[in-house]
CSV table of C-alpha atoms and ligand atoms in Angstrom, one decimal:
chain,number,residue,atom,x,y,z
A,1,MET,CA,5.7,-21.1,27.0
A,2,SER,CA,3.4,-19.1,25.0
A,3,THR,CA,4.0,-15.7,23.0
A,4,THR,CA,1.9,-13.0,22.6
A,5,ASN,CA,3.4,-11.8,19.3
A,6,PRO,CA,1.1,-9.6,17.1
A,7,SER,CA,0.3,-10.8,13.6
A,8,PRO,CA,2.2,-9.3,11.1
A,9,PRO,CA,0.8,-7.9,8.0
A,10,THR,CA,0.3,-10.8,5.4
A,11,ALA,CA,0.3,-10.8,1.3
A,12,LEU,CA,-0.9,-13.9,-0.7
A,13,THR,CA,1.2,-14.9,-4.0
A,14,ILE,CA,-0.6,-16.3,-6.9
A,15,ALA,CA,1.8,-17.8,-8.8
A,16,GLY,CA,3.9,-20.7,-10.4
A,17,SER,CA,7.3,-22.2,-8.3
A,18,ASP,CA,10.5,-22.5,-10.1
A,19,SER,CA,12.9,-25.2,-8.6
A,20,GLY,CA,15.9,-23.1,-9.8
A,21,GLY,CA,14.8,-20.6,-6.1
A,22,GLY,CA,15.6,-17.4,-8.7
A,23,ALA,CA,12.4,-16.4,-9.5
A,24,GLY,CA,8.5,-17.3,-9.4
A,25,LEU,CA,6.7,-17.7,-6.2
A,26,GLN,CA,10.3,-18.6,-4.2
A,27,ALA,CA,11.0,-15.0,-5.4
A,28,ASP,CA,7.9,-13.7,-3.7
A,29,LEU,CA,8.0,-15.4,-0.6
A,30,ARG,CA,11.5,-13.9,-0.1
A,31,THR,CA,10.4,-10.7,-0.7
A,32,PHE,CA,7.5,-10.8,1.4
A,33,PHE,CA,9.8,-11.9,4.7
A,34,ALA,CA,12.9,-9.2,3.5
A,35,HIS,CA,9.3,-6.7,4.2
A,36,ARG,CA,9.0,-8.8,7.4
A,37,VAL,CA,5.2,-9.4,6.0
A,38,HIS,CA,3.6,-12.9,6.3
A,39,GLY,CA,3.9,-14.7,2.7
A,40,MET,CA,1.4,-17.0,1.5
A,41,THR,CA,0.9,-18.8,-1.5
A,42,ALA,CA,-1.7,-20.4,-4.6
A,43,VAL,CA,0.3,-22.6,-6.7
A,44,THR,CA,-0.8,-21.9,-10.5
A,45,ALA,CA,2.1,-24.3,-11.8
A,46,VAL,CA,5.0,-26.1,-11.0
A,47,THR,CA,7.6,-25.3,-13.6
A,48,VAL,CA,10.6,-27.7,-14.1
A,49,GLN,CA,13.5,-25.0,-14.4
A,50,ASN,CA,16.9,-23.9,-13.6
A,51,SER,CA,19.2,-20.9,-14.4
A,52,VAL,CA,19.9,-22.3,-18.1
A,53,GLY,CA,15.7,-22.2,-18.7
A,54,VAL,CA,12.1,-23.5,-18.2
A,55,GLN,CA,12.5,-27.3,-18.9
A,56,GLY,CA,8.6,-27.7,-18.3
A,57,PHE,CA,5.9,-27.4,-16.5
A,58,THR,CA,2.9,-29.2,-15.4
A,59,GLU,CA,-0.2,-27.0,-14.3
A,60,ILE,CA,-2.5,-27.3,-11.0
A,61,ALA,CA,-6.2,-27.9,-11.9
A,62,PRO,CA,-7.5,-24.2,-11.5
A,63,GLU,CA,-10.6,-25.5,-8.8
A,64,VAL,CA,-7.1,-26.5,-6.6
A,65,VAL,CA,-6.0,-22.5,-7.1
A,66,ALA,CA,-9.4,-21.4,-6.0
A,67,ASP,CA,-9.4,-23.3,-2.9
A,68,GLN,CA,-6.0,-22.4,-2.0
A,69,ILE,CA,-7.0,-19.0,-1.8
A,70,ARG,CA,-10.4,-18.9,-0.8
A,71,SER,CA,-8.7,-21.1,2.5
A,72,VAL,CA,-6.3,-18.7,3.2
A,73,ALA,CA,-8.5,-15.6,2.5
A,74,THR,CA,-11.8,-16.6,5.0
A,75,ASP,CA,-9.2,-17.3,7.9
A,76,ILE,CA,-6.3,-15.6,7.7
A,77,GLY,CA,-7.0,-12.7,5.7
A,78,VAL,CA,-5.2,-11.0,2.8
A,79,GLY,CA,-3.5,-7.5,2.9
A,80,ALA,CA,-2.3,-7.5,-0.4
A,81,ALA,CA,-2.1,-10.2,-2.8
A,82,LYS,CA,0.2,-10.9,-6.2
A,83,THR,CA,0.3,-13.0,-9.6
A,84,GLY,CA,2.6,-14.1,-10.8
A,85,MET,CA,3.0,-16.8,-13.7
A,86,LEU,CA,-0.9,-18.1,-14.5
A,87,ALA,CA,0.0,-20.4,-17.1
A,88,SER,CA,-3.9,-21.0,-18.5
A,89,THR,CA,-6.9,-19.3,-19.3
A,90,GLY,CA,-9.1,-21.8,-16.5
A,91,ILE,CA,-6.4,-21.0,-14.3
A,92,ILE,CA,-7.0,-17.2,-14.8
A,93,THR,CA,-10.6,-17.5,-14.9
A,94,ALA,CA,-11.0,-19.0,-11.4
A,95,VAL,CA,-8.7,-16.7,-10.1
A,96,ALA,CA,-11.0,-14.1,-11.1
A,97,GLY,CA,-14.0,-15.6,-9.7
A,98,VAL,CA,-12.7,-15.8,-6.1
A,99,LEU,CA,-11.3,-12.8,-6.2
A,100,ASP,CA,-14.6,-11.3,-5.9
A,101,GLU,CA,-16.0,-14.0,-3.3
A,102,VAL,CA,-13.4,-12.7,-0.5
A,103,SER,CA,-12.8,-9.0,-2.0
A,104,ILE,CA,-9.7,-8.4,-3.8
A,105,GLY,CA,-9.0,-6.3,-6.1
A,106,ARG,CA,-9.2,-2.3,-7.3
A,107,ASP,CA,-12.3,-1.8,-5.9
A,108,ALA,CA,-12.0,-4.5,-3.2
A,109,ARG,CA,-10.5,-4.6,0.6
A,110,SER,CA,-7.5,-5.6,-0.1
A,111,PRO,CA,-5.4,-4.3,-3.4
A,112,PHE,CA,-4.5,-6.7,-6.5
A,113,VAL,CA,-1.0,-6.4,-7.9
A,114,VAL,CA,-1.2,-8.3,-11.7
A,115,ASP,CA,2.2,-9.0,-13.0
A,116,PRO,CA,1.1,-10.6,-17.0
A,117,VAL,CA,4.3,-13.2,-17.1
A,118,ALA,CA,4.3,-13.9,-20.5
A,119,ALA,CA,7.6,-16.1,-20.4
A,120,SER,CA,10.5,-16.2,-19.4
A,121,MET,CA,13.9,-13.7,-19.6
A,122,HIS,CA,15.6,-17.2,-21.5
A,123,GLY,CA,12.4,-17.3,-23.9
A,124,ASP,CA,10.4,-19.8,-22.7
A,125,PRO,CA,7.1,-19.5,-22.8
A,126,LEU,CA,4.6,-19.4,-19.2
A,127,LEU,CA,1.0,-18.4,-20.4
A,128,ARG,CA,-0.8,-20.4,-23.7
A,129,GLU,CA,-1.3,-17.7,-26.1
A,130,GLU,CA,-4.8,-17.9,-25.7
A,131,ALA,CA,-4.7,-17.3,-21.7
A,132,LEU,CA,-4.1,-13.1,-23.1
A,133,GLU,CA,-7.3,-12.8,-23.9
A,134,ALA,CA,-8.2,-13.4,-20.5
A,135,ILE,CA,-5.8,-11.4,-18.7
A,136,ARG,CA,-6.9,-8.8,-20.9
A,137,SER,CA,-10.7,-9.1,-19.8
A,138,GLU,CA,-10.5,-10.6,-16.2
A,139,LEU,CA,-7.5,-9.5,-14.8
A,140,ILE,CA,-6.8,-6.0,-15.7
A,141,PRO,CA,-9.7,-5.0,-14.8
A,142,ARG,CA,-9.6,-6.5,-11.6
A,143,ALA,CA,-6.3,-5.1,-10.4
A,144,THR,CA,-5.4,-2.1,-8.6
A,145,LEU,CA,-1.9,-2.2,-10.4
A,146,VAL,CA,-0.5,-3.5,-13.7
A,147,THR,CA,3.2,-4.0,-13.7
A,148,PRO,CA,3.7,-5.3,-17.4
A,149,ASN,CA,7.2,-5.3,-18.9
A,150,LEU,CA,7.6,-3.9,-22.8
A,151,ASP,CA,8.1,-7.5,-24.2
A,152,GLU,CA,4.5,-7.9,-22.0
A,153,VAL,CA,2.6,-4.6,-23.6
A,154,ARG,CA,3.6,-5.4,-27.0
A,155,LEU,CA,1.3,-9.4,-26.7
A,156,LEU,CA,-1.9,-7.6,-24.7
A,157,ALA,CA,-2.1,-3.9,-25.9
A,158,GLY,CA,-0.5,-4.6,-29.5
A,159,ILE,CA,2.6,-2.0,-28.6
A,160,THR,CA,5.9,-2.2,-29.7
A,161,VAL,CA,7.4,0.3,-27.5
A,162,THR,CA,10.7,2.5,-28.2
A,163,ASP,CA,10.9,5.5,-26.3
A,164,THR,CA,9.3,7.3,-23.7
A,165,ASP,CA,6.5,8.4,-25.5
A,166,GLY,CA,5.7,4.9,-26.2
A,167,GLN,CA,5.7,3.9,-22.4
A,168,ARG,CA,2.5,6.9,-22.0
A,169,GLU,CA,0.8,5.6,-24.7
A,170,ALA,CA,1.1,1.8,-23.5
A,171,ALA,CA,0.1,2.9,-20.1
A,172,LYS,CA,-3.0,4.5,-21.3
A,173,ALA,CA,-3.8,1.0,-23.1
A,174,LEU,CA,-3.6,-0.8,-20.7
A,175,ALA,CA,-6.1,2.3,-18.4
A,176,SER,CA,-8.6,2.0,-21.0
A,177,MET,CA,-8.6,-2.1,-20.1
A,178,GLY,CA,-9.8,-1.1,-16.6
A,179,ALA,CA,-6.4,-1.2,-14.3
A,180,ARG,CA,-6.7,1.6,-11.8
A,181,TYR,CA,-2.9,2.3,-11.8
A,182,VAL,CA,0.0,0.9,-14.6
A,183,LEU,CA,3.3,0.6,-14.2
A,184,VAL,CA,5.2,0.4,-17.6
A,185,LYS,CA,8.8,-1.4,-17.0
A,186,GLY,CA,11.1,0.7,-19.2
A,187,GLY,CA,13.7,-1.6,-18.2
A,188,HIS,CA,14.0,-3.8,-21.7
A,189,LEU,CA,14.6,-0.7,-23.2
A,190,ARG,CA,17.5,-1.1,-25.8
A,191,GLY,CA,20.5,1.5,-25.4
A,192,ALA,CA,18.8,3.6,-22.2
A,193,THR,CA,21.6,4.1,-19.7
A,194,ASP,CA,19.3,4.5,-17.1
A,195,CYS,CA,16.1,2.3,-16.1
A,196,LEU,CA,12.9,4.8,-16.7
A,197,ASP,CA,9.2,3.3,-15.2
A,198,LEU,CA,6.6,5.0,-16.0
A,199,LEU,CA,3.5,5.4,-13.6
A,200,TYR,CA,0.2,6.3,-14.1
A,201,ASP,CA,-2.7,6.7,-12.5
A,202,GLY,CA,-4.9,7.3,-15.2
A,203,THR,CA,-4.8,11.4,-15.2
A,204,GLU,CA,-1.1,12.0,-14.8
A,205,PHE,CA,2.2,10.4,-15.3
A,206,THR,CA,5.2,9.5,-12.5
A,207,GLU,CA,8.5,9.0,-14.1
A,208,LEU,CA,10.4,6.4,-11.5
A,209,VAL,CA,14.1,7.2,-13.0
A,210,GLY,CA,16.9,4.8,-11.9
A,211,PRO,CA,20.2,3.2,-13.5
A,212,ARG,CA,21.4,0.7,-15.0
A,213,TYR,CA,23.1,-2.2,-13.5
A,214,ASP,CA,25.9,-3.7,-15.8
A,215,THR,CA,24.6,-7.0,-15.0
A,216,GLU,CA,23.1,-10.4,-16.8
A,217,HIS,CA,21.7,-11.3,-13.6
A,218,THR,CA,18.3,-10.2,-13.1
A,219,HIS,CA,16.4,-13.2,-13.3
A,220,GLY,CA,13.8,-12.9,-10.9
A,221,GLY,CA,13.7,-9.4,-11.5
A,222,GLY,CA,9.8,-8.9,-12.5
A,223,ASP,CA,8.7,-10.7,-9.7
A,224,THR,CA,10.6,-9.2,-7.0
A,225,LEU,CA,10.0,-5.4,-7.7
A,226,ALA,CA,5.8,-6.5,-8.1
A,227,SER,CA,6.2,-8.6,-5.0
A,228,ALA,CA,7.9,-5.7,-3.2
A,229,ILE,CA,4.9,-3.2,-4.2
A,230,THR,CA,2.8,-6.0,-2.8
A,231,ALA,CA,4.6,-6.4,0.4
A,232,GLU,CA,3.9,-2.0,1.2
A,233,LEU,CA,0.2,-2.4,-0.4
A,234,ALA,CA,-0.2,-4.9,2.6
A,235,ARG,CA,1.6,-2.9,5.2
A,236,GLY,CA,-0.9,0.0,4.1
A,237,SER,CA,1.3,2.5,1.9
A,238,THR,CA,-0.8,4.2,-1.0
A,239,VAL,CA,0.1,2.7,-4.5
A,240,PRO,CA,2.9,6.3,-5.7
A,241,ASP,CA,4.3,5.3,-2.8
A,242,ALA,CA,4.3,1.7,-2.4
A,243,VAL,CA,6.0,2.1,-6.4
A,244,ALA,CA,8.7,4.2,-5.4
A,245,HIS,CA,9.7,2.1,-2.9
A,246,GLY,CA,9.6,-0.8,-4.9
A,247,LYS,CA,11.5,0.6,-7.1
A,248,ARG,CA,14.8,0.8,-5.2
A,249,PHE,CA,14.1,-2.0,-3.1
A,250,ILE,CA,14.6,-3.9,-6.8
A,251,GLU,CA,17.9,-1.6,-7.9
A,252,ARG,CA,19.8,-2.5,-4.5
A,253,CYS,CA,18.4,-6.2,-4.9
A,254,VAL,CA,19.5,-5.7,-9.0
A,255,ALA,CA,22.9,-4.5,-7.2
A,256,ASP,CA,23.0,-7.3,-4.5
A,257,SER,CA,22.5,-10.4,-7.5
A,258,TYR,CA,24.7,-13.2,-7.8
A,259,PRO,CA,25.9,-16.2,-10.5
A,260,LEU,CA,24.5,-19.3,-10.5
A,261,GLY,CA,24.8,-22.4,-12.5
A,262,SER,CA,26.1,-22.1,-15.7
A,263,GLY,CA,23.5,-19.4,-16.9
A,264,ILE,CA,21.7,-16.0,-15.4
A,265,GLY,CA,21.5,-16.1,-12.0
A,266,PRO,CA,18.7,-14.1,-9.4
A,267,VAL,CA,18.3,-10.9,-7.8
A,268,SER,CA,18.6,-10.9,-4.3
A,269,PRO,CA,16.9,-9.2,-1.7
A,270,LEU,CA,19.7,-10.6,1.4
A,271,TRP,CA,21.1,-6.7,1.7
A,272,ARG,CA,17.7,-6.3,3.2
A,273,VAL,CA,18.4,-9.1,5.6
A,274,ARG,CA,21.9,-8.2,6.3
A,275,GLU,CA,21.0,-4.6,7.2
A,276,SER,CA,18.0,-5.3,9.7
B,301,PLP,N1,9.2,-19.3,-13.5
B,301,PLP,C1,8.4,-18.7,-12.6
B,301,PLP,C2,7.6,-19.4,-12.1
B,301,PLP,C3,7.9,-17.2,-12.7
B,301,PLP,O1,6.8,-17.0,-12.3
B,301,PLP,C4,8.8,-16.3,-13.9
B,301,PLP,C5,8.3,-15.7,-13.9
B,301,PLP,O2,7.5,-14.6,-12.6
B,301,PLP,C6,9.5,-16.5,-14.5
B,301,PLP,C7,10.4,-18.0,-14.3
B,301,PLP,C8,10.4,-15.5,-15.0
B,301,PLP,O3,11.5,-15.2,-14.6
B,301,PLP,P1,12.5,-14.4,-15.6
B,301,PLP,O4,11.8,-13.4,-16.9
B,301,PLP,O5,13.3,-13.5,-14.6
B,301,PLP,O6,13.4,-15.2,-16.1
């Protein structure tokens, strides 16, 4: 029996494995699947992780990370790509080099979303401190979109955000590092009753406001938002449309989150599978 199904859109995540299955490339693949997008992986690190934290991780050799990207890009093709945990300067430099080779990036054929993951929500480091400079100088200038949370804004731009004006200042600082679009996520703003994310295109700001759900089970939330945006870009959406979609998508995933183990459970895209 043969099939003649058309090939679906494709997306690549350049990210770490979360053995607990809540965040990292496991969350990205789940999210791509929920968008009917074929997901591919360039594994950067293998974390030893459960619901209470990250107990350790092993990095993949930089040339093996680059080879994974080259292999899928030259054969299958990459509709859009995103980064998650990148662990080290060596991996970031190798990724930046191969992206140019296979035409993934802000001025290239395929859009590129940089989620500048620095630590888990438990505070466990996922990036060596000295690698922040490589994120600034090698990845952000290649980004179609960069999606920092407020901790990552502080680390990357040295700005402590306490209100929407601070989010605007941070967005401008990251755009000046070379990103085409910047999404400054306000989810970590203390005391806020809603959740305001700010999109900046270098000229104008768009405020995306949504509800704040009363749950602690938000493990993998950042990864899921960035991969929902990446999936929509792979399907051909513009950045503003993909971001607006991602915001609605992650809200449903947070509302659908569940407890797991004795710690923090993950957000979940299962609602979309149920509805389709
Ligand atoms: N583990 C891995 C491998 C990740 O890539 C990430 C985030 O990107 C995390 C853990 C952290 O997720 P969270 O901040 O939701 O705990």
